[in-house]
């Protein structure tokens, strides 16, 4: 059974969103969970993507992805009505949602996508939500309106100052942590390096910090350990033990190195794909 | 070297004698054991095609004539599903290959698979009179190769097992490995509405992600799955029971009357040593899944999934999974592949044939050694393993002599890839999401002699019950469970 793309939109230069038919996933999924997709059945790789939202009535899920390599580029080239061969899920443990008090939601780049359903659920559970969204520039900022709707306070930062404050997310995060009324929880989702530095900030203030890890995965059902991290000195599988962890216990340096394990091959695959695409263009 | 012509001539002579009933056991003993034709070791290092290319008709009939047709047929006791071995072999020597296959299929549904991957030397062939006479198990009648020969003739590709009238009763089979395939076929034959739920995007379990193409061509597995589909078994892939739906939901909301759990033992064990999360350290499951299921051996020429471009590889372990990993690494272009095992070759659980093939392909065996830690560079990439030497002590509970580390014997082996193949445990997902289901301390499901679990209508078999075992044992359990499910459903219908 393949999964039809019901609608697709471009959110920024390299970020896309699609509503994809996946009735079983739409019915069961909870915030914090993800799916594994592969575009065709024979040669496509399996990649993890967070479920950014779902419509159980329509039987669709919302996926958001950034074009960073071959598979995400191939997905970006799919059009409405196109099909993805495999969507498996929901996977991973759902986020633990309760009324903590004040929660700071920190999103970096494409991290805003997995953060949104969690922030929504936290808001519904009665938390005060302070959102800090960061992007390299204005063009790359996604889901601002959606966050504005659910946030009691919204802070935007860009690296180049093209929009919001010219800063990294860690700067306003530190300020919020310094306030008289300390936040009760920080949820940080984004590139590994951003999550690492967010954790370093919150550690100084003793504020519990939850991160959602984006390691390399193959099966994502716990049978290979490709996604393993060192957590409090122990190995953990991100696909089944996570993807959310106490950020203060994660060995981010090792995780980042593991993320780079296939850098050359990833580049090779992407180059080949782009070259192939160019040729198709010439033939027409 | 025996030529084909010589082999033919010998066969004709023997056939004449057999017809007149003059072929004596002493003469049967003299027939040379028929080796399996295989790809040249140098050539096959560069491809993923099947190594053993299979018997010709002449090979098969000569080998079949080596069988003494023992009255007590001790071989049958060695077979976990009790195939009528002497009868199917007699049919082969008579040239009636169709009959041979019919006899095998009474007891085994996947002869092309089992003929290839069963450890016959510790099953049917271990008790073969011919092997015992020569005091050499490798001289036993090659029952597995003969089974494979008749299965490969593909004589029944059109025939689909008969299915009883529809009962309207729904059975869920979780997992499409060998046990699930058998359980699905047997419950479907009874007329039930059967659905297989598979977590991966492809069916076959360890037969597709674990055992490599060069040992078990995937087309053979697909053929068996196609038979199931033709019988009317429904297959749902990308369905993770415990996440997509729980067992409780399947039974209470989705209307399934019985469930067979055949999810295997898919959780890789790591050693718990320093450096095990460095870049370049794989579980055998990951390595083989990338290579087999995702076809990483075709990366750059179609396949998207990458795998380490290794020069020097250490595989830790001595089972079939270790052999498969080492031989896969060779085919992916590694210059040196070391197999590091803490006991001696005698204790290796791998099949003799696979050990032999591995050696032929240039894999270096490091026995009585085991890693103490993995060493990496500034990029956290593996550069070496530090090992300890071992000696053998007294036998342990498995009956094998216990390996004991020799203190102060540390030394290093320079490698860029490490593959850990020291075994698998039960995946905890079903345990975490199925209240009331009883497990033992190793996380395996507890069942009675009929494969029934602690939950009404729920049955389990294969590795999730036994711990990592064999394909044929999983099939045997699938069969027992299916019989019990059919029985349970029949009684349930009577009551209502």
Coordinates of N, CA and C in Angstrom, one line a residue, chain A residues 1 3 24-25 27-28 33 38 40-46 70-71 74 85-94 216-219 221-226 228-230 235 237 239-240 253-254 257-258 261-262 264-266 268-269 272, chain B residues 199-202 209 236-240 243-245 249 253-254 266-268 270 275-283 285-286 289-290 293-295 297-309 378-381 424 427 429 432:
Chain A
X1 N 0.9 -1.2 0.0 CA 0.0 0.0 0.0 C 0.9 1.2 0.0
X3 N 1.5 5.5 -0.1 CA 1.0 6.6 0.6 C 1.0 7.9 -0.3
X24 N -3.4 4.6 9.5 CA -3.1 4.0 10.8 C -2.2 4.8 11.7
X25 N -1.2 5.5 11.1 CA -0.4 6.4 11.8 C -1.1 7.5 12.4
X27 N -4.1 7.8 13.2 CA -5.0 7.4 14.3 C -4.3 7.3 15.6
X28 N -3.1 6.7 15.6 CA -2.4 6.3 16.8 C -1.3 7.3 17.3
X33 N 6.4 11.6 18.5 CA 6.7 10.3 17.8 C 7.0 10.7 16.3
X38 N 10.3 5.4 3.2 CA 11.2 5.2 2.1 C 10.4 5.4 0.8
X40 N 10.8 4.5 -2.6 CA 10.3 3.3 -3.3 C 10.8 2.0 -2.6
X41 N 10.4 0.9 -3.1 CA 10.5 -0.3 -2.3 C 11.9 -1.0 -2.4
X42 N 12.6 -0.8 -3.6 CA 13.8 -1.6 -3.8 C 15.1 -0.9 -3.3
X43 N 15.3 0.3 -3.8 CA 16.6 0.9 -3.5 C 16.6 2.1 -2.6
X44 N 15.4 2.6 -2.3 CA 15.4 3.8 -1.4 C 15.9 3.5 0.0
X45 N 16.5 4.5 0.6 CA 16.9 4.3 2.0 C 15.7 4.6 2.9
X46 N 15.8 4.2 4.2 CA 14.8 4.5 5.2 C 15.3 5.7 5.9
X70 N 20.2 13.4 -0.9 CA 19.4 12.8 -2.0 C 18.0 12.5 -1.7
X71 N 17.7 11.8 -0.5 CA 16.3 11.4 -0.3 C 15.4 12.5 0.0
X74 N 14.7 14.2 -3.3 CA 13.8 13.4 -4.1 C 12.4 13.6 -3.6
X85 N 6.3 5.0 -1.1 CA 6.0 3.6 -0.9 C 5.8 3.1 0.5
X86 N 6.6 3.6 1.4 CA 6.5 3.1 2.8 C 6.5 4.2 3.8
X87 N 5.5 4.1 4.7 CA 5.5 5.0 5.9 C 5.2 4.0 7.1
X88 N 6.2 3.9 8.0 CA 6.1 3.1 9.2 C 5.9 3.9 10.4
X89 N 5.0 3.6 11.3 CA 4.9 4.3 12.5 C 3.6 4.1 13.2
X90 N 3.3 4.9 14.2 CA 4.2 5.9 14.8 C 5.3 5.1 15.6
X91 N 6.5 5.7 15.6 CA 7.6 5.1 16.3 C 8.1 6.0 17.4
X92 N 8.9 5.4 18.3 CA 9.5 6.1 19.5 C 8.4 6.3 20.6
X93 N 9.0 6.7 21.7 CA 8.1 6.9 22.9 C 7.4 8.3 22.7
X94 N 6.1 8.4 23.0 CA 5.5 9.7 23.0 C 6.1 10.6 24.1
X216 N 21.3 8.8 13.2 CA 21.1 8.0 12.0 C 20.3 6.8 12.4
X217 N 19.3 6.4 11.6 CA 18.5 5.2 11.9 C 18.3 4.4 10.7
X218 N 18.1 3.1 10.9 CA 17.8 2.2 9.8 C 16.4 1.6 9.9
X219 N 16.3 0.7 10.9 CA 14.9 0.1 11.1 C 14.0 0.9 12.0
X221 N 13.1 0.2 14.9 CA 12.3 -0.7 15.8 C 13.1 -1.3 16.9
X222 N 14.4 -0.9 17.0 CA 15.2 -1.5 18.1 C 16.0 -2.7 17.7
X223 N 16.1 -3.0 16.4 CA 16.8 -4.2 16.1 C 18.2 -4.0 15.6
X224 N 18.7 -2.8 15.5 CA 20.1 -2.7 14.9 C 21.0 -1.9 15.8
X225 N 20.5 -0.9 16.5 CA 21.5 -0.1 17.3 C 22.2 1.0 16.6
X226 N 21.9 1.2 15.3 CA 22.6 2.2 14.5 C 22.4 3.6 15.1
X228 N 22.3 4.4 18.3 CA 22.7 4.4 19.7 C 23.5 5.6 20.1
X229 N 23.3 6.1 21.3 CA 24.0 7.2 21.9 C 24.6 6.7 23.2
X230 N 25.5 7.5 23.8 CA 26.0 7.3 25.2 C 25.1 8.2 26.0
X235 N 24.8 2.9 26.8 CA 24.3 2.9 25.5 C 22.7 2.9 25.6
X237 N 19.2 3.2 22.7 CA 18.8 3.3 21.4 C 17.8 4.4 21.2
X239 N 15.7 5.2 18.9 CA 14.4 4.8 18.2 C 13.4 4.2 19.2
X240 N 13.9 3.5 20.2 CA 12.9 2.9 21.2 C 13.0 3.5 22.6
X253 N 28.9 15.3 21.9 CA 30.1 15.3 21.0 C 30.2 13.9 20.2
X254 N 30.0 12.9 20.9 CA 30.0 11.6 20.3 C 28.9 11.4 19.3
X257 N 29.6 13.1 16.1 CA 30.6 12.4 15.2 C 29.9 11.2 14.6
X258 N 29.0 10.5 15.3 CA 28.3 9.4 14.7 C 27.4 9.9 13.5
X261 N 29.1 9.9 10.2 CA 29.7 8.7 9.7 C 29.7 8.5 8.2
X262 N 28.6 8.9 7.6 CA 28.5 8.6 6.1 C 28.6 9.9 5.3
X264 N 30.7 11.5 3.4 CA 31.2 11.4 2.0 C 30.2 10.7 1.1
X265 N 29.7 9.6 1.6 CA 28.8 8.8 0.8 C 27.5 9.6 0.6
X266 N 27.0 10.3 1.6 CA 25.8 11.1 1.5 C 26.0 12.2 0.4
X268 N 28.1 12.0 -2.1 CA 28.2 11.3 -3.4 C 26.8 11.0 -4.0
X269 N 26.0 10.5 -3.1 CA 24.6 10.2 -3.5 C 23.9 11.5 -4.0
X272 N 25.2 12.7 -7.4 CA 24.8 11.8 -8.5 C 23.3 12.2 -8.8
Chain B
X199 N 6.8 -5.5 10.4 CA 7.3 -4.2 10.8 C 8.2 -3.6 9.6
X200 N 8.9 -4.4 8.9 CA 9.8 -4.0 7.9 C 8.9 -3.7 6.6
X201 N 9.6 -3.2 5.6 CA 8.8 -2.9 4.3 C 8.9 -4.2 3.4
X202 N 9.6 -5.2 3.9 CA 9.7 -6.4 3.1 C 9.5 -7.6 4.0
X209 N 16.6 -10.0 5.9 CA 17.5 -8.9 6.3 C 18.8 -9.6 6.9
X236 N 0.4 -7.2 5.6 CA 0.5 -5.7 5.9 C 1.9 -5.4 6.3
X237 N 2.6 -4.7 5.5 CA 4.0 -4.3 5.9 C 4.0 -3.0 6.6
X238 N 5.1 -2.6 7.1 CA 5.3 -1.3 7.8 C 4.3 -1.2 9.0
X239 N 4.0 -2.3 9.7 CA 3.1 -2.3 10.8 C 3.8 -2.9 12.0
X240 N 4.1 -2.0 12.9 CA 4.8 -2.4 14.1 C 3.9 -2.6 15.3
X243 N 3.2 -0.5 18.5 CA 3.2 0.9 18.1 C 2.1 1.3 17.2
X244 N 2.0 0.7 16.0 CA 0.9 1.0 15.1 C -0.4 0.5 15.7
X245 N -0.4 -0.7 16.2 CA -1.6 -1.2 17.0 C -1.0 -2.1 18.1
X249 N -5.5 -4.1 21.0 CA -6.4 -3.4 20.0 C -6.7 -4.4 18.9
X253 N -10.5 -4.4 19.3 CA -11.1 -3.5 18.4 C -11.1 -3.9 16.9
X254 N -10.1 -4.7 16.5 CA -10.0 -5.0 15.1 C -10.6 -6.4 14.8
X266 N 15.2 -10.0 17.9 CA 15.9 -9.0 17.1 C 16.7 -7.9 17.8
X267 N 16.9 -8.1 19.1 CA 17.6 -7.0 19.8 C 19.1 -7.4 19.9
X268 N 20.0 -6.6 19.2 CA 21.4 -7.0 19.2 C 22.0 -6.8 20.6
X270 N 25.3 -6.1 22.8 CA 26.6 -5.4 22.7 C 27.5 -6.0 23.8
X275 N 34.3 2.2 24.2 CA 34.5 2.5 22.8 C 33.5 1.8 21.8
X276 N 32.5 1.2 22.4 CA 31.6 0.4 21.5 C 30.6 1.3 20.7
X277 N 30.6 2.6 21.1 CA 29.7 3.5 20.3 C 30.5 4.4 19.3
X278 N 31.8 4.0 19.2 CA 32.6 4.8 18.2 C 32.1 4.6 16.8
X279 N 32.4 5.6 15.9 CA 32.0 5.5 14.5 C 32.8 4.3 13.9
X280 N 32.0 3.4 13.2 CA 32.7 2.2 12.6 C 32.4 1.0 13.4
X281 N 31.7 1.1 14.5 CA 31.3 -0.1 15.3 C 29.8 -0.4 15.0
X282 N 29.6 -1.6 14.4 CA 28.2 -2.0 14.1 C 27.8 -3.2 14.9
X283 N 26.5 -3.3 15.1 CA 25.9 -4.6 15.4 C 25.9 -5.4 14.1
X285 N 23.4 -7.1 13.2 CA 22.1 -6.8 12.7 C 22.1 -5.6 11.8
X286 N 22.8 -4.5 12.2 CA 22.8 -3.3 11.4 C 23.6 -3.5 10.1
X289 N 21.6 -5.8 7.8 CA 20.4 -5.1 7.3 C 20.7 -4.1 6.2
X290 N 21.8 -3.3 6.5 CA 22.2 -2.4 5.5 C 22.6 -3.1 4.2
X293 N 19.1 -6.2 3.2 CA 17.7 -5.7 3.0 C 17.8 -4.4 2.2
X294 N 18.7 -3.5 2.6 CA 18.8 -2.2 1.9 C 19.8 -2.2 0.7
X295 N 20.4 -3.4 0.4 CA 21.2 -3.6 -0.7 C 22.4 -2.5 -0.8
X297 N 25.3 -3.0 -0.9 CA 26.3 -3.5 -1.8 C 26.2 -2.8 -3.2
X298 N 25.0 -2.3 -3.5 CA 24.8 -1.6 -4.7 C 24.8 -0.1 -4.5
X299 N 25.4 0.4 -3.4 CA 25.4 1.9 -3.2 C 26.3 2.5 -4.3
X300 N 25.8 3.6 -4.9 CA 26.5 4.2 -6.0 C 26.1 3.7 -7.3
X301 N 25.3 2.6 -7.3 CA 24.8 2.1 -8.6 C 23.3 1.8 -8.4
X302 N 22.6 2.7 -7.7 CA 21.2 2.5 -7.5 C 20.8 2.6 -6.0
X303 N 21.3 1.9 -5.2 CA 20.9 1.8 -3.8 C 21.3 3.1 -3.0
X304 N 20.4 3.6 -2.2 CA 20.7 4.8 -1.4 C 21.4 4.6 -0.1
X305 N 21.3 3.4 0.4 CA 21.8 3.2 1.8 C 23.3 3.0 1.8
X306 N 24.0 3.8 2.6 CA 25.4 3.6 2.6 C 25.9 2.6 3.6
X307 N 27.1 2.2 3.6 CA 27.7 1.3 4.6 C 29.2 1.6 4.6
X308 N 29.8 1.3 5.7 CA 31.2 1.6 5.9 C 32.1 1.1 4.7
X309 N 33.0 2.0 4.2 CA 33.9 1.5 3.2 C 35.2 1.1 4.0
X378 N 40.8 11.1 16.9 CA 40.2 12.3 17.4 C 38.8 12.5 16.8
X379 N 38.5 11.8 15.6 CA 37.1 12.0 15.1 C 36.2 10.9 15.6
X380 N 36.6 10.2 16.6 CA 35.9 9.1 17.2 C 35.7 8.0 16.3
X381 N 36.6 7.8 15.3 CA 36.5 6.7 14.3 C 37.4 5.6 14.8
X424 N 21.7 -12.2 19.8 CA 20.5 -11.4 19.9 C 19.6 -11.8 21.1
X427 N 13.4 -8.5 21.6 CA 13.0 -7.0 21.6 C 11.9 -6.8 22.6
X429 N 9.6 -4.6 22.9 CA 8.4 -3.8 22.5 C 7.1 -4.5 22.9
X432 N 6.6 -4.5 26.6 CA 6.2 -3.2 27.2 C 4.7 -2.8 26.9

